[in-house]
mmCIF file of C-alpha atoms and ligand atoms in Angstrom:
data_model
loop_
_atom_site.group_PDB
_atom_site.id
_atom_site.type_symbol
_atom_site.label_atom_id
_atom_site.label_comp_id
_atom_site.label_asym_id
_atom_site.label_seq_id
_atom_site.Cartn_x
_atom_site.Cartn_y
_atom_site.Cartn_z
ATOM 1 C CA MET Y 1 10.458 -117.240 33.550
ATOM 2 C CA ALA Y 2 12.973 -119.182 30.263
ATOM 3 C CA ASP Y 3 15.805 -117.937 29.024
ATOM 4 C CA THR Y 4 16.129 -115.650 27.335
ATOM 5 C CA ILE Y 5 19.374 -114.513 24.247
ATOM 6 C CA PHE Y 6 20.679 -112.282 27.631
ATOM 7 C CA SER Y 7 20.223 -115.681 29.692
ATOM 8 C CA LYS Y 8 23.100 -117.047 27.171
ATOM 9 C CA ILE Y 9 25.261 -113.333 27.115
ATOM 10 C CA ILE Y 10 25.401 -113.341 30.686
ATOM 11 C CA ALA Y 11 26.380 -118.063 29.658
ATOM 12 C CA GLY Y 12 29.655 -116.180 27.890
ATOM 13 C CA GLU Y 13 27.720 -118.858 25.292
ATOM 14 C CA ILE Y 14 26.891 -115.720 22.601
ATOM 15 C CA PRO Y 15 29.317 -113.463 21.695
ATOM 16 C CA CYS Y 16 29.322 -109.442 23.402
ATOM 17 C CA HIS Y 17 31.042 -106.817 23.024
ATOM 18 C CA ARG Y 18 31.816 -106.513 26.448
ATOM 19 C CA VAL Y 19 32.243 -103.083 28.642
ATOM 20 C CA TYR Y 20 31.876 -104.495 32.172
ATOM 21 C CA GLU Y 21 30.937 -107.128 34.459
ATOM 22 C CA ASP Y 22 30.342 -108.094 37.982
ATOM 23 C CA ASP Y 23 29.041 -110.480 40.284
ATOM 24 C CA LYS Y 24 25.502 -108.864 39.316
ATOM 25 C CA VAL Y 25 25.732 -106.396 36.021
ATOM 26 C CA LEU Y 26 27.292 -106.885 32.764
ATOM 27 C CA ALA Y 27 27.126 -104.054 29.613
ATOM 28 C CA PHE Y 28 27.580 -104.697 26.637
ATOM 29 C CA LEU Y 29 26.772 -103.245 23.399
ATOM 30 C CA ASP Y 30 24.303 -103.106 21.762
ATOM 31 C CA ILE Y 31 23.978 -105.598 18.107
ATOM 32 C CA ASN Y 32 22.092 -102.773 16.106
ATOM 33 C CA PRO Y 33 22.971 -99.381 18.095
ATOM 34 C CA LEU Y 34 19.982 -96.295 17.496
ATOM 35 C CA SER Y 35 23.501 -94.817 18.181
ATOM 36 C CA ARG Y 36 27.397 -94.841 18.262
ATOM 37 C CA GLY Y 37 27.659 -96.814 21.728
ATOM 38 C CA HIS Y 38 24.412 -97.853 22.460
ATOM 39 C CA THR Y 39 25.332 -99.698 25.258
ATOM 40 C CA LEU Y 40 22.596 -102.150 27.755
ATOM 41 C CA VAL Y 41 23.081 -102.409 30.761
ATOM 42 C CA ILE Y 42 21.940 -106.175 32.261
ATOM 43 C CA PRO Y 43 21.124 -107.704 35.712
ATOM 44 C CA LYS Y 44 22.386 -111.189 35.610
ATOM 45 C CA GLU Y 45 18.866 -111.953 37.541
ATOM 46 C CA LEU Y 46 15.922 -113.720 35.976
ATOM 47 C CA ALA Y 47 13.473 -110.888 35.983
ATOM 48 C CA VAL Y 48 11.195 -109.932 32.796
ATOM 49 C CA ILE Y 49 9.983 -106.311 33.925
ATOM 50 C CA ILE Y 50 11.085 -104.213 36.511
ATOM 51 C CA ASP Y 51 8.544 -104.589 39.185
ATOM 52 C CA GLN Y 52 9.822 -109.049 39.246
ATOM 53 C CA LEU Y 53 13.573 -107.095 39.629
ATOM 54 C CA SER Y 54 14.708 -108.099 43.403
ATOM 55 C CA ASP Y 55 15.711 -104.131 45.114
ATOM 56 C CA GLU Y 56 19.589 -106.317 45.449
ATOM 57 C CA PHE Y 57 19.643 -106.387 41.363
ATOM 58 C CA ALA Y 58 17.862 -103.415 41.034
ATOM 59 C CA ALA Y 59 20.852 -101.011 43.255
ATOM 60 C CA ALA Y 60 23.519 -102.890 41.183
ATOM 61 C CA VAL Y 61 22.401 -101.970 38.649
ATOM 62 C CA GLY Y 62 21.486 -98.289 39.934
ATOM 63 C CA ARG Y 63 25.412 -97.971 41.540
ATOM 64 C CA VAL Y 64 27.224 -98.494 37.852
ATOM 65 C CA LEU Y 65 24.915 -97.206 35.233
ATOM 66 C CA PRO Y 66 26.143 -93.518 35.787
ATOM 67 C CA ARG Y 67 30.009 -94.942 35.801
ATOM 68 C CA LEU Y 68 29.051 -96.600 32.637
ATOM 69 C CA SER Y 69 27.397 -93.576 31.255
ATOM 70 C CA ARG Y 70 30.208 -91.446 31.911
ATOM 71 C CA ALA Y 71 32.191 -94.089 29.745
ATOM 72 C CA VAL Y 72 30.184 -94.089 27.089
ATOM 73 C CA LEU Y 73 29.401 -90.180 26.818
ATOM 74 C CA ARG Y 74 33.496 -90.230 26.947
ATOM 75 C CA ALA Y 75 34.469 -92.673 24.225
ATOM 76 C CA THR Y 76 32.009 -91.287 22.104
ATOM 77 C CA GLY Y 77 32.137 -87.136 22.595
ATOM 78 C CA ALA Y 78 28.263 -87.286 22.429
ATOM 79 C CA THR Y 79 27.378 -84.158 25.271
ATOM 80 C CA ALA Y 80 24.090 -85.823 25.542
ATOM 81 C CA LEU Y 81 23.003 -89.423 26.239
ATOM 82 C CA ASN Y 82 19.068 -91.240 27.437
ATOM 83 C CA VAL Y 83 18.037 -93.909 29.725
ATOM 84 C CA LEU Y 84 15.659 -95.810 28.592
ATOM 85 C CA GLN Y 85 14.053 -98.560 30.287
ATOM 86 C CA ASN Y 86 11.349 -100.552 28.400
ATOM 87 C CA ASN Y 87 8.746 -103.397 30.364
ATOM 88 C CA GLY Y 88 6.417 -105.532 28.235
ATOM 89 C CA VAL Y 89 5.382 -105.892 24.639
ATOM 90 C CA ASP Y 90 3.388 -102.315 24.307
ATOM 91 C CA ALA Y 91 6.371 -100.795 25.333
ATOM 92 C CA HIS Y 92 8.449 -102.009 23.033
ATOM 93 C CA GLN Y 93 10.038 -104.780 24.241
ATOM 94 C CA ALA Y 94 11.871 -107.327 22.601
ATOM 95 C CA VAL Y 95 14.062 -109.249 24.746
ATOM 96 C CA MET Y 96 12.214 -110.667 28.053
ATOM 97 C CA HIS Y 97 14.845 -109.919 29.742
ATOM 98 C CA VAL Y 98 15.640 -106.739 31.960
ATOM 99 C CA HIS Y 99 17.605 -104.939 30.910
ATOM 100 C CA PHE Y 100 19.111 -100.505 30.812
ATOM 101 C CA HIS Y 101 19.721 -98.848 27.535
ATOM 102 C CA ILE Y 102 22.415 -96.269 27.184
ATOM 103 C CA ILE Y 103 21.360 -94.363 24.137
ATOM 104 C CA PRO Y 104 24.105 -91.623 22.764
ATOM 105 C CA ARG Y 105 22.366 -88.634 21.601
ATOM 106 C CA TYR Y 106 24.135 -86.319 18.888
ATOM 107 C CA ALA Y 107 23.874 -83.659 17.592
ATOM 108 C CA ASP Y 108 23.290 -84.067 14.114
ATOM 109 C CA GLY Y 109 19.945 -86.097 15.481
ATOM 110 C CA ALA Y 110 21.254 -89.708 15.242
ATOM 111 C CA GLY Y 111 20.112 -91.606 19.082
ATOM 112 C CA LEU Y 112 16.749 -92.131 20.603
ATOM 113 C CA GLY Y 113 13.416 -90.583 19.313
ATOM 114 C CA ILE Y 114 10.739 -89.974 21.512
ATOM 115 C CA GLY Y 115 7.082 -89.436 21.031
ATOM 116 C CA TRP Y 116 5.468 -87.608 24.801
ATOM 117 C CA PRO Y 117 2.479 -86.622 23.887
ATOM 118 C CA ALA Y 118 1.886 -84.738 27.729
ATOM 119 C CA ARG Y 119 -1.561 -83.527 28.569
ATOM 120 C CA GLN Y 120 -1.537 -81.268 31.822
ATOM 121 C CA LEU Y 121 -2.760 -82.994 35.043
ATOM 122 C CA GLY Y 122 -5.572 -82.446 37.096
ATOM 123 C CA ALA Y 123 -5.158 -80.968 40.880
ATOM 124 C CA ASP Y 124 -7.671 -83.581 42.122
ATOM 125 C CA GLU Y 125 -6.303 -86.325 40.257
ATOM 126 C CA GLY Y 126 -3.391 -85.658 40.646
ATOM 127 C CA LYS Y 127 -4.519 -85.416 44.323
ATOM 128 C CA GLN Y 128 -6.078 -89.075 44.215
ATOM 129 C CA LEU Y 129 -3.783 -90.757 41.983
ATOM 130 C CA ALA Y 130 -0.234 -89.901 44.100
ATOM 131 C CA ALA Y 131 -2.818 -91.448 46.865
ATOM 132 C CA THR Y 132 -3.211 -94.543 45.579
ATOM 133 C CA ILE Y 133 0.117 -95.161 44.365
ATOM 134 C CA ALA Y 134 1.861 -93.788 47.664
ATOM 135 C CA GLY Y 135 -0.262 -96.581 48.933
ATOM 136 C CA TYR Y 136 0.908 -98.822 46.801
ATOM 137 C CA VAL Y 137 3.958 -98.390 47.294
ATOM 138 C CA ALA Y 138 4.639 -98.432 51.439
ATOM 139 C CA GLU Y 139 2.264 -101.949 51.184
ATOM 140 C CA THR Y 140 5.002 -103.774 49.171
HETATM 141 P P1 5GP V 1 13.610 -103.986 23.932
HETATM 142 O O1 5GP V 1 13.092 -102.871 23.228
HETATM 143 O O2 5GP V 1 13.337 -105.506 24.639
HETATM 144 O O3 5GP V 1 14.549 -102.498 24.835
HETATM 145 O O4 5GP V 1 15.700 -103.915 23.171
HETATM 146 C C1 5GP V 1 16.773 -104.969 22.982
HETATM 147 C C2 5GP V 1 17.605 -104.482 22.278
HETATM 148 O O5 5GP V 1 19.040 -105.657 22.574
HETATM 149 C C3 5GP V 1 17.360 -104.306 20.671
HETATM 150 O O6 5GP V 1 17.894 -102.506 21.157
HETATM 151 C C4 5GP V 1 18.364 -105.374 20.116
HETATM 152 O O7 5GP V 1 19.362 -104.728 18.883
HETATM 153 C C5 5GP V 1 19.096 -105.721 21.087
HETATM 154 N N1 5GP V 1 19.839 -107.329 21.467
HETATM 155 C C6 5GP V 1 18.505 -108.391 20.478
HETATM 156 N N2 5GP V 1 19.916 -109.704 20.871
HETATM 157 C C7 5GP V 1 21.380 -108.680 20.652
HETATM 158 C C8 5GP V 1 22.112 -110.045 20.347
HETATM 159 O O8 5GP V 1 21.872 -110.751 20.456
HETATM 160 N N3 5GP V 1 23.672 -109.005 21.310
HETATM 161 C C9 5GP V 1 23.440 -107.932 21.424
HETATM 162 N N4 5GP V 1 25.220 -106.870 21.252
HETATM 163 N N5 5GP V 1 21.540 -106.971 21.833
HETATM 164 C C10 5GP V 1 20.908 -107.733 21.501
#
């Protein structure tokens, strides 16, 4: 995997507004925030998208996400937020290093705008698809 801007931030070669760091995780403010307090949480593991992330580093990120979310809410006064995680160019990923966005949502609408073109899940489709996914979960 190629180095990205986030590798350089982890290495301290590029500055950031750091809000949290431990041996496996770094969190810092997004340089182009969607809303005030927009924070990025990244594992210190070279993984492009989430299926490449080890259980160890995934657990490390998961362990601090609630604490970081609480801190962002307290610091900003926002009462809602989205945790967003883009995987792949088609899913809007721009930096090819796994990262989680914590994006506060405000009453004036500032925050993440979401398109959600939902449809009804058919009973047969649901049964088959769940069984297929469950099979692969058991395999990996
Ligand atoms: P993505 O679309 O890949 O999920 O989001 C990447 C995020 O990284 C964007 O929100 C962008 O503003 C942020 N970003 C890109 N380069 C830098 C940087 O050098 N410093 C910081 N703090 N954030 C960055």
